[in-house]
Amino acid sequence: MSKSKIQNPNSKIPKVCLTIAGLDPSGGAGIIADIKTFAAFGCYGAAAISSVTFQNTNGVFGAVHQTAESVRRQVDPVLQDFSVSATKTGMLPTVEIITEVARLIGEFALKNVVVDPVVRSTSGFNLIDDAALDALIENLFPVAGIVTPNLPEAERIARMRILTRRDIEKARRLMQSMGAKNVLIKGGHLPIADRGSGNADSGKRSAVDYLFTGSQSELFESEFIETTSTHGTGCTLSAAIAANLALGNNLSHSVRIAKDYVTEAIRTAPGIGSGNGPVNHFVRK
Ligand code: PXL
């Protein structure tokens, strides 16, 4: 039963962002990274756990997945109560969870849905099986405002090797034919000669992401920072895009702000852990 609401007259109600993703207890990736990112942009974060993973900065050692019912029972009361301005999905490990999340998105007409098609951890742990990946493509691509694969994820989704910018073009067409309207392909893993615009000769690397909106394409370039502190950068980027969409920024602007945020978060990483360390989520002024 809802109580009559008593509101602080001075409060400015923040935008609410929801993440449905895995728990990384070491805090660098998954829902903890998402919540910190939402907070860094002044948004209020809500989270539902799809899987409890066991990991630290050296690797992922296992996971216990939630059921579809558990995910629904986490998400439903939140959506009954809050007006959610953006939703981000991360690790969705099973077919049943993916179909339930697609149903929830439809039932509640969720807007600004950012789908990060998480497939594998940096350390090589499979976070989703093949059947689940097919289900993700079929059920979530058509309802996503944007899909944000990195290169290995794009390769697995498009079932092709991606070595050049031409390959990226081909992969994006394939992903759009699978129902994804807007695709951000994160080119951080691209061979050095194909990174960026004309930097190959100078040997200076840049981190380039490619945004495809319909038939348009836009290139986002930023400094490539040589570091092992990259744990959770994918989660952080997609959460930052969701937060900026929640704030009312358009897609292109949201991607630019999110990318700059991740670059600074990597640059000022706290150096925690002995492996691939987390980034600094509270870099934003
Ligand atoms: O960055 C991929 C990823 C997403 N979500 C969770 C993870 C990882 C990688 O380890 O653990 C929960």
mmCIF file of C-alpha atoms and ligand atoms in Angstrom:
data_model
loop_
_atom_site.group_PDB
_atom_site.id
_atom_site.type_symbol
_atom_site.label_atom_id
_atom_site.label_comp_id
_atom_site.label_asym_id
_atom_site.label_seq_id
_atom_site.Cartn_x
_atom_site.Cartn_y
_atom_site.Cartn_z
ATOM 1 C CA MET A 1 0.000 0.000 0.000
ATOM 2 C CA SER A 2 1.482 3.378 -0.894
ATOM 3 C CA LYS A 3 1.703 6.097 1.711
ATOM 4 C CA SER A 4 0.853 9.713 1.004
ATOM 5 C CA LYS A 5 4.056 11.297 -0.178
ATOM 6 C CA ILE A 6 5.795 13.980 1.840
ATOM 7 C CA GLN A 7 8.383 15.701 -0.330
ATOM 8 C CA ASN A 8 11.337 17.837 0.647
ATOM 9 C CA PRO A 9 10.403 21.104 -1.096
ATOM 10 C CA ASN A 10 14.047 21.788 -1.959
ATOM 11 C CA SER A 11 14.793 18.489 -3.605
ATOM 12 C CA LYS A 12 15.324 18.260 -7.317
ATOM 13 C CA ILE A 13 14.177 14.808 -8.316
ATOM 14 C CA PRO A 14 16.989 13.105 -10.233
ATOM 15 C CA LYS A 15 16.566 10.998 -13.350
ATOM 16 C CA VAL A 16 16.354 7.305 -12.524
ATOM 17 C CA CYS A 17 18.457 4.768 -14.419
ATOM 18 C CA LEU A 18 18.034 1.018 -14.099
ATOM 19 C CA THR A 19 20.705 -1.587 -14.757
ATOM 20 C CA ILE A 20 19.979 -5.283 -15.223
ATOM 21 C CA ALA A 21 23.378 -6.962 -15.141
ATOM 22 C CA GLY A 22 25.757 -9.196 -13.236
ATOM 23 C CA LEU A 23 27.306 -8.565 -9.826
ATOM 24 C CA ASP A 24 31.088 -8.261 -9.821
ATOM 25 C CA PRO A 25 31.893 -8.291 -6.083
ATOM 26 C CA SER A 26 35.244 -6.627 -6.788
ATOM 27 C CA GLY A 27 33.267 -3.580 -7.851
ATOM 28 C CA GLY A 28 34.971 -2.752 -11.140
ATOM 29 C CA ALA A 29 32.373 -4.118 -13.562
ATOM 30 C CA GLY A 30 28.701 -5.099 -13.591
ATOM 31 C CA ILE A 31 26.031 -3.382 -11.538
ATOM 32 C CA ILE A 32 28.437 -1.767 -9.078
ATOM 33 C CA ALA A 33 30.249 -0.011 -11.938
ATOM 34 C CA ASP A 34 26.881 0.953 -13.430
ATOM 35 C CA ILE A 35 25.544 2.445 -10.193
ATOM 36 C CA LYS A 36 28.727 4.445 -9.637
ATOM 37 C CA THR A 37 28.551 5.728 -13.218
ATOM 38 C CA PHE A 38 24.897 6.725 -12.884
ATOM 39 C CA ALA A 39 25.788 8.573 -9.657
ATOM 40 C CA ALA A 40 28.734 10.327 -11.318
ATOM 41 C CA PHE A 41 26.266 11.880 -13.757
ATOM 42 C CA GLY A 42 23.834 12.870 -11.023
ATOM 43 C CA CYS A 43 21.351 10.119 -11.801
ATOM 44 C CA TYR A 44 19.698 7.829 -9.292
ATOM 45 C CA GLY A 45 20.632 4.196 -9.893
ATOM 46 C CA ALA A 46 18.490 1.103 -9.430
ATOM 47 C CA ALA A 47 19.805 -2.377 -10.129
ATOM 48 C CA ALA A 48 18.626 -5.938 -10.660
ATOM 49 C CA ILE A 49 21.139 -8.797 -10.567
ATOM 50 C CA SER A 50 21.114 -11.311 -13.410
ATOM 51 C CA SER A 51 24.026 -13.347 -12.075
ATOM 52 C CA VAL A 52 26.313 -13.375 -9.070
ATOM 53 C CA THR A 53 29.830 -13.773 -10.431
ATOM 54 C CA PHE A 54 32.936 -14.718 -8.487
ATOM 55 C CA GLN A 55 35.901 -12.637 -9.526
ATOM 56 C CA ASN A 56 38.659 -10.197 -8.778
ATOM 57 C CA THR A 57 40.974 -8.151 -10.988
ATOM 58 C CA ASN A 58 42.774 -11.350 -12.097
ATOM 59 C CA GLY A 59 39.819 -13.226 -13.508
ATOM 60 C CA VAL A 60 36.314 -14.605 -13.257
ATOM 61 C CA PHE A 61 36.159 -17.874 -11.318
ATOM 62 C CA GLY A 62 32.496 -18.781 -11.718
ATOM 63 C CA ALA A 63 28.943 -17.511 -11.501
ATOM 64 C CA VAL A 64 25.535 -18.425 -10.102
ATOM 65 C CA HIS A 65 22.850 -17.206 -12.442
ATOM 66 C CA GLN A 66 19.476 -15.888 -11.337
ATOM 67 C CA THR A 67 16.224 -17.286 -12.721
ATOM 68 C CA ALA A 68 13.831 -15.370 -14.961
ATOM 69 C CA GLU A 69 11.437 -15.211 -12.007
ATOM 70 C CA SER A 70 14.075 -13.677 -9.769
ATOM 71 C CA VAL A 71 14.879 -11.020 -12.357
ATOM 72 C CA ARG A 72 11.189 -10.177 -12.815
ATOM 73 C CA ARG A 73 10.624 -10.031 -9.061
ATOM 74 C CA GLN A 74 13.543 -7.607 -8.693
ATOM 75 C CA VAL A 75 12.590 -5.360 -11.605
ATOM 76 C CA ASP A 76 8.803 -5.282 -11.397
ATOM 77 C CA PRO A 77 8.409 -3.471 -8.031
ATOM 78 C CA VAL A 78 11.000 -0.886 -9.055
ATOM 79 C CA LEU A 79 9.196 -0.159 -12.312
ATOM 80 C CA GLN A 80 5.836 -0.059 -10.501
ATOM 81 C CA ASP A 81 7.240 2.635 -8.239
ATOM 82 C CA PHE A 82 9.738 4.706 -10.239
ATOM 83 C CA SER A 83 9.616 6.497 -13.539
ATOM 84 C CA VAL A 84 12.771 5.119 -15.162
ATOM 85 C CA SER A 85 14.398 7.370 -17.771
ATOM 86 C CA ALA A 86 16.963 4.877 -19.112
ATOM 87 C CA THR A 87 17.718 1.173 -18.761
ATOM 88 C CA LYS A 88 21.001 -0.557 -19.374
ATOM 89 C CA THR A 89 21.439 -4.305 -19.736
ATOM 90 C CA GLY A 90 24.772 -6.028 -19.209
ATOM 91 C CA MET A 91 25.538 -9.701 -18.565
ATOM 92 C CA LEU A 92 22.324 -11.634 -19.294
ATOM 93 C CA PRO A 93 23.547 -15.216 -19.120
ATOM 94 C CA THR A 94 20.575 -17.399 -20.087
ATOM 95 C CA VAL A 95 17.801 -17.586 -22.673
ATOM 96 C CA GLU A 96 15.124 -17.435 -19.954
ATOM 97 C CA ILE A 97 16.540 -14.251 -18.424
ATOM 98 C CA ILE A 98 16.880 -12.600 -21.840
ATOM 99 C CA THR A 99 13.313 -13.370 -22.867
ATOM 100 C CA GLU A 100 12.050 -12.135 -19.480
ATOM 101 C CA VAL A 101 14.011 -8.889 -19.805
ATOM 102 C CA ALA A 102 12.590 -8.377 -23.316
ATOM 103 C CA ARG A 103 9.093 -8.939 -21.894
ATOM 104 C CA LEU A 104 9.698 -6.416 -19.102
ATOM 105 C CA ILE A 105 10.966 -3.835 -21.597
ATOM 106 C CA GLY A 106 7.789 -4.314 -23.655
ATOM 107 C CA GLU A 107 5.341 -4.406 -20.733
ATOM 108 C CA PHE A 108 6.681 -1.235 -19.160
ATOM 109 C CA ALA A 109 7.472 0.444 -22.493
ATOM 110 C CA LEU A 110 10.982 1.184 -21.261
ATOM 111 C CA LYS A 111 12.753 3.930 -23.158
ATOM 112 C CA ASN A 112 16.437 4.668 -23.781
ATOM 113 C CA VAL A 113 17.402 1.004 -23.578
ATOM 114 C CA VAL A 114 21.156 0.495 -23.880
ATOM 115 C CA VAL A 115 22.062 -3.133 -24.576
ATOM 116 C CA ASP A 116 25.668 -4.045 -23.842
ATOM 117 C CA PRO A 117 25.957 -7.502 -25.420
ATOM 118 C CA VAL A 118 28.330 -8.914 -22.816
ATOM 119 C CA VAL A 119 29.775 -12.198 -24.023
ATOM 120 C CA ARG A 120 33.085 -12.798 -22.337
ATOM 121 C CA SER A 121 35.202 -11.243 -19.599
ATOM 122 C CA THR A 122 38.569 -9.697 -20.469
ATOM 123 C CA SER A 123 40.162 -12.713 -18.793
ATOM 124 C CA GLY A 124 38.336 -15.105 -21.161
ATOM 125 C CA PHE A 125 35.464 -16.376 -19.012
ATOM 126 C CA ASN A 126 32.308 -17.065 -21.026
ATOM 127 C CA LEU A 127 29.561 -14.964 -19.487
ATOM 128 C CA ILE A 128 26.825 -16.155 -21.858
ATOM 129 C CA ASP A 129 26.331 -19.332 -23.909
ATOM 130 C CA ASP A 130 25.637 -19.528 -27.665
ATOM 131 C CA ALA A 131 21.913 -20.114 -27.261
ATOM 132 C CA ALA A 132 21.682 -17.056 -25.024
ATOM 133 C CA LEU A 133 23.555 -14.947 -27.545
ATOM 134 C CA ASP A 134 21.078 -15.955 -30.261
ATOM 135 C CA ALA A 135 18.204 -15.086 -27.897
ATOM 136 C CA LEU A 136 19.795 -11.739 -27.105
ATOM 137 C CA ILE A 137 20.045 -10.884 -30.798
ATOM 138 C CA GLU A 138 16.487 -12.002 -31.489
ATOM 139 C CA ASN A 139 14.773 -10.465 -28.448
ATOM 140 C CA LEU A 140 16.828 -7.471 -27.389
ATOM 141 C CA PHE A 141 18.316 -6.035 -30.573
ATOM 142 C CA PRO A 142 14.895 -4.888 -31.877
ATOM 143 C CA VAL A 143 13.979 -3.124 -28.600
ATOM 144 C CA ALA A 144 17.378 -1.556 -27.967
ATOM 145 C CA GLY A 145 17.928 2.168 -28.464
ATOM 146 C CA ILE A 146 21.582 1.287 -28.966
ATOM 147 C CA VAL A 147 23.716 -1.874 -28.875
ATOM 148 C CA THR A 148 27.338 -1.436 -27.748
ATOM 149 C CA PRO A 149 29.578 -4.402 -28.700
ATOM 150 C CA ASN A 150 33.346 -4.314 -28.472
ATOM 151 C CA LEU A 151 35.229 -5.951 -31.339
ATOM 152 C CA PRO A 152 35.321 -9.519 -29.962
ATOM 153 C CA GLU A 153 31.579 -9.240 -29.211
ATOM 154 C CA ALA A 154 30.864 -7.829 -32.669
ATOM 155 C CA GLU A 155 32.848 -10.703 -34.186
ATOM 156 C CA ARG A 156 30.838 -13.282 -32.287
ATOM 157 C CA ILE A 157 27.512 -11.611 -33.094
ATOM 158 C CA ALA A 158 28.252 -11.064 -36.806
ATOM 159 C CA ARG A 159 30.126 -14.396 -37.024
ATOM 160 C CA MET A 160 33.072 -12.864 -38.874
ATOM 161 C CA ARG A 161 36.599 -11.684 -38.196
ATOM 162 C CA ILE A 162 36.936 -7.907 -37.925
ATOM 163 C CA LEU A 163 40.373 -6.673 -38.877
ATOM 164 C CA THR A 164 39.735 -3.515 -40.884
ATOM 165 C CA ARG A 165 37.349 -0.601 -41.023
ATOM 166 C CA ARG A 166 35.700 -2.267 -44.001
ATOM 167 C CA ASP A 167 34.988 -5.295 -41.810
ATOM 168 C CA ILE A 168 33.428 -2.968 -39.241
ATOM 169 C CA GLU A 169 31.094 -1.595 -41.932
ATOM 170 C CA LYS A 170 30.103 -5.127 -42.903
ATOM 171 C CA ALA A 171 29.531 -6.159 -39.282
ATOM 172 C CA ARG A 172 27.355 -3.126 -38.620
ATOM 173 C CA ARG A 173 25.188 -3.889 -41.635
ATOM 174 C CA LEU A 174 24.774 -7.428 -40.360
ATOM 175 C CA MET A 175 23.868 -6.226 -36.886
ATOM 176 C CA GLN A 176 21.388 -3.712 -38.269
ATOM 177 C CA SER A 177 19.835 -6.479 -40.362
ATOM 178 C CA MET A 178 19.421 -8.353 -37.053
ATOM 179 C CA GLY A 179 17.216 -5.494 -35.823
ATOM 180 C CA ALA A 180 19.659 -3.189 -34.056
ATOM 181 C CA LYS A 181 18.771 0.388 -35.042
ATOM 182 C CA ASN A 182 21.862 2.026 -33.621
ATOM 183 C CA VAL A 183 25.176 0.302 -33.040
ATOM 184 C CA LEU A 184 28.311 1.505 -31.296
ATOM 185 C CA ILE A 185 31.267 -0.703 -32.207
ATOM 186 C CA LYS A 186 34.101 -0.122 -29.785
ATOM 187 C CA GLY A 187 37.302 -0.341 -31.778
ATOM 188 C CA GLY A 188 39.740 -0.537 -28.883
ATOM 189 C CA HIS A 189 40.857 -3.992 -30.017
ATOM 190 C CA LEU A 190 41.457 -3.023 -33.679
ATOM 191 C CA PRO A 191 44.995 -3.638 -35.053
ATOM 192 C CA ILE A 192 47.105 -0.542 -34.724
ATOM 193 C CA ALA A 193 47.231 0.454 -38.425
ATOM 194 C CA ASP A 194 43.476 0.737 -38.554
ATOM 195 C CA ARG A 195 43.027 2.818 -35.464
ATOM 196 C CA GLY A 196 42.030 6.403 -35.832
ATOM 197 C CA SER A 197 42.407 8.894 -38.606
ATOM 198 C CA GLY A 198 45.873 9.120 -40.067
ATOM 199 C CA ASN A 199 47.777 8.360 -36.920
ATOM 200 C CA ALA A 200 49.197 5.078 -38.147
ATOM 201 C CA ASP A 201 52.420 6.710 -39.414
ATOM 202 C CA SER A 202 53.151 8.592 -36.217
ATOM 203 C CA GLY A 203 52.683 5.331 -34.329
ATOM 204 C CA LYS A 204 50.403 7.192 -31.931
ATOM 205 C CA ARG A 205 47.451 5.061 -30.998
ATOM 206 C CA SER A 206 43.977 6.317 -30.512
ATOM 207 C CA ALA A 207 40.906 4.550 -29.194
ATOM 208 C CA VAL A 208 38.247 4.762 -31.868
ATOM 209 C CA ASP A 209 34.571 3.909 -31.528
ATOM 210 C CA TYR A 210 32.167 3.820 -34.465
ATOM 211 C CA LEU A 211 28.567 4.907 -34.003
ATOM 212 C CA PHE A 212 26.090 3.822 -36.655
ATOM 213 C CA THR A 213 22.670 5.418 -36.526
ATOM 214 C CA GLY A 214 20.560 4.178 -39.399
ATOM 215 C CA SER A 215 22.674 4.772 -42.486
ATOM 216 C CA GLN A 216 24.782 7.483 -40.817
ATOM 217 C CA SER A 217 28.141 6.816 -39.248
ATOM 218 C CA GLU A 218 30.179 8.860 -36.835
ATOM 219 C CA LEU A 219 33.666 8.242 -35.534
ATOM 220 C CA PHE A 220 34.648 8.966 -31.949
ATOM 221 C CA GLU A 221 38.328 9.172 -31.279
ATOM 222 C CA SER A 222 40.161 9.605 -28.018
ATOM 223 C CA GLU A 223 43.622 9.097 -26.656
ATOM 224 C CA PHE A 224 44.601 5.447 -26.229
ATOM 225 C CA ILE A 225 45.963 5.082 -22.720
ATOM 226 C CA GLU A 226 48.410 2.215 -22.268
ATOM 227 C CA THR A 227 47.338 0.652 -18.964
ATOM 228 C CA THR A 228 46.092 -2.553 -17.390
ATOM 229 C CA SER A 229 43.361 -0.629 -15.525
ATOM 230 C CA THR A 230 40.568 -1.456 -17.935
ATOM 231 C CA HIS A 231 38.326 -3.703 -15.841
ATOM 232 C CA GLY A 232 34.700 -2.752 -16.420
ATOM 233 C CA THR A 233 35.299 -0.155 -19.117
ATOM 234 C CA GLY A 234 32.548 -1.662 -21.311
ATOM 235 C CA CYS A 235 30.024 -1.600 -18.463
ATOM 236 C CA THR A 236 31.060 1.919 -17.552
ATOM 237 C CA LEU A 237 30.729 3.249 -21.102
ATOM 238 C CA SER A 238 27.262 1.795 -21.666
ATOM 239 C CA ALA A 239 26.067 2.995 -18.247
ATOM 240 C CA ALA A 240 27.401 6.481 -19.024
ATOM 241 C CA ILE A 241 25.521 6.467 -22.341
ATOM 242 C CA ALA A 242 22.333 5.444 -20.501
ATOM 243 C CA ALA A 243 22.798 8.190 -17.901
ATOM 244 C CA ASN A 244 23.272 10.828 -20.590
ATOM 245 C CA LEU A 245 20.229 9.642 -22.529
ATOM 246 C CA ALA A 246 18.289 9.847 -19.244
ATOM 247 C CA LEU A 247 19.489 13.445 -18.870
ATOM 248 C CA GLY A 248 17.999 14.243 -22.273
ATOM 249 C CA ASN A 249 21.119 14.316 -24.418
ATOM 250 C CA ASN A 250 20.868 12.920 -27.933
ATOM 251 C CA LEU A 251 22.624 9.688 -28.839
ATOM 252 C CA SER A 252 25.690 11.187 -30.496
ATOM 253 C CA HIS A 253 26.260 13.668 -27.674
ATOM 254 C CA SER A 254 25.708 10.940 -25.078
ATOM 255 C CA VAL A 255 28.336 8.731 -26.721
ATOM 256 C CA ARG A 256 30.849 11.624 -26.853
ATOM 257 C CA ILE A 257 30.356 12.500 -23.182
ATOM 258 C CA ALA A 258 30.464 8.821 -22.163
ATOM 259 C CA LYS A 259 33.661 8.197 -24.100
ATOM 260 C CA ASP A 260 35.415 11.231 -22.623
ATOM 261 C CA TYR A 261 34.287 10.117 -19.163
ATOM 262 C CA VAL A 262 35.711 6.596 -19.641
ATOM 263 C CA THR A 263 38.999 8.003 -20.973
ATOM 264 C CA GLU A 264 39.413 10.166 -17.859
ATOM 265 C CA ALA A 265 38.260 7.301 -15.613
ATOM 266 C CA ILE A 266 41.029 5.124 -17.122
ATOM 267 C CA ARG A 267 43.619 7.904 -16.895
ATOM 268 C CA THR A 268 42.927 8.426 -13.188
ATOM 269 C CA ALA A 269 42.405 4.739 -12.299
ATOM 270 C CA PRO A 270 43.039 4.122 -8.602
ATOM 271 C CA GLY A 271 45.514 1.246 -9.064
ATOM 272 C CA ILE A 272 43.524 -1.157 -6.884
ATOM 273 C CA GLY A 273 44.207 -4.914 -7.254
ATOM 274 C CA SER A 274 47.026 -6.967 -8.748
ATOM 275 C CA GLY A 275 45.496 -7.628 -12.181
ATOM 276 C CA ASN A 276 43.268 -5.665 -14.566
ATOM 277 C CA GLY A 277 42.276 -2.944 -12.139
ATOM 278 C CA PRO A 278 39.110 -0.866 -12.013
ATOM 279 C CA VAL A 279 38.721 2.667 -13.325
ATOM 280 C CA ASN A 280 37.942 5.834 -11.373
ATOM 281 C CA HIS A 281 34.188 6.285 -11.674
ATOM 282 C CA PHE A 282 34.096 9.598 -9.837
ATOM 283 C CA VAL A 283 36.364 11.471 -12.178
ATOM 284 C CA ARG A 284 33.619 13.822 -13.288
ATOM 285 C CA LYS A 285 33.744 17.349 -11.920
HETATM 286 O O1 PXL B 1 32.828 -6.378 -18.825
HETATM 287 C C1 PXL B 1 32.092 -7.549 -18.969
HETATM 288 C C2 PXL B 1 31.413 -7.928 -17.704
HETATM 289 C C3 PXL B 1 30.119 -7.564 -17.500
HETATM 290 N N1 PXL B 1 29.439 -7.876 -16.395
HETATM 291 C C4 PXL B 1 30.011 -8.570 -15.401
HETATM 292 C C5 PXL B 1 31.311 -8.962 -15.539
HETATM 293 C C6 PXL B 1 32.048 -8.629 -16.703
HETATM 294 C C7 PXL B 1 33.426 -9.020 -16.839
HETATM 295 O O2 PXL B 1 34.043 -9.577 -15.993
HETATM 296 O O3 PXL B 1 31.864 -9.642 -14.546
HETATM 297 C C8 PXL B 1 29.253 -8.908 -14.189
#
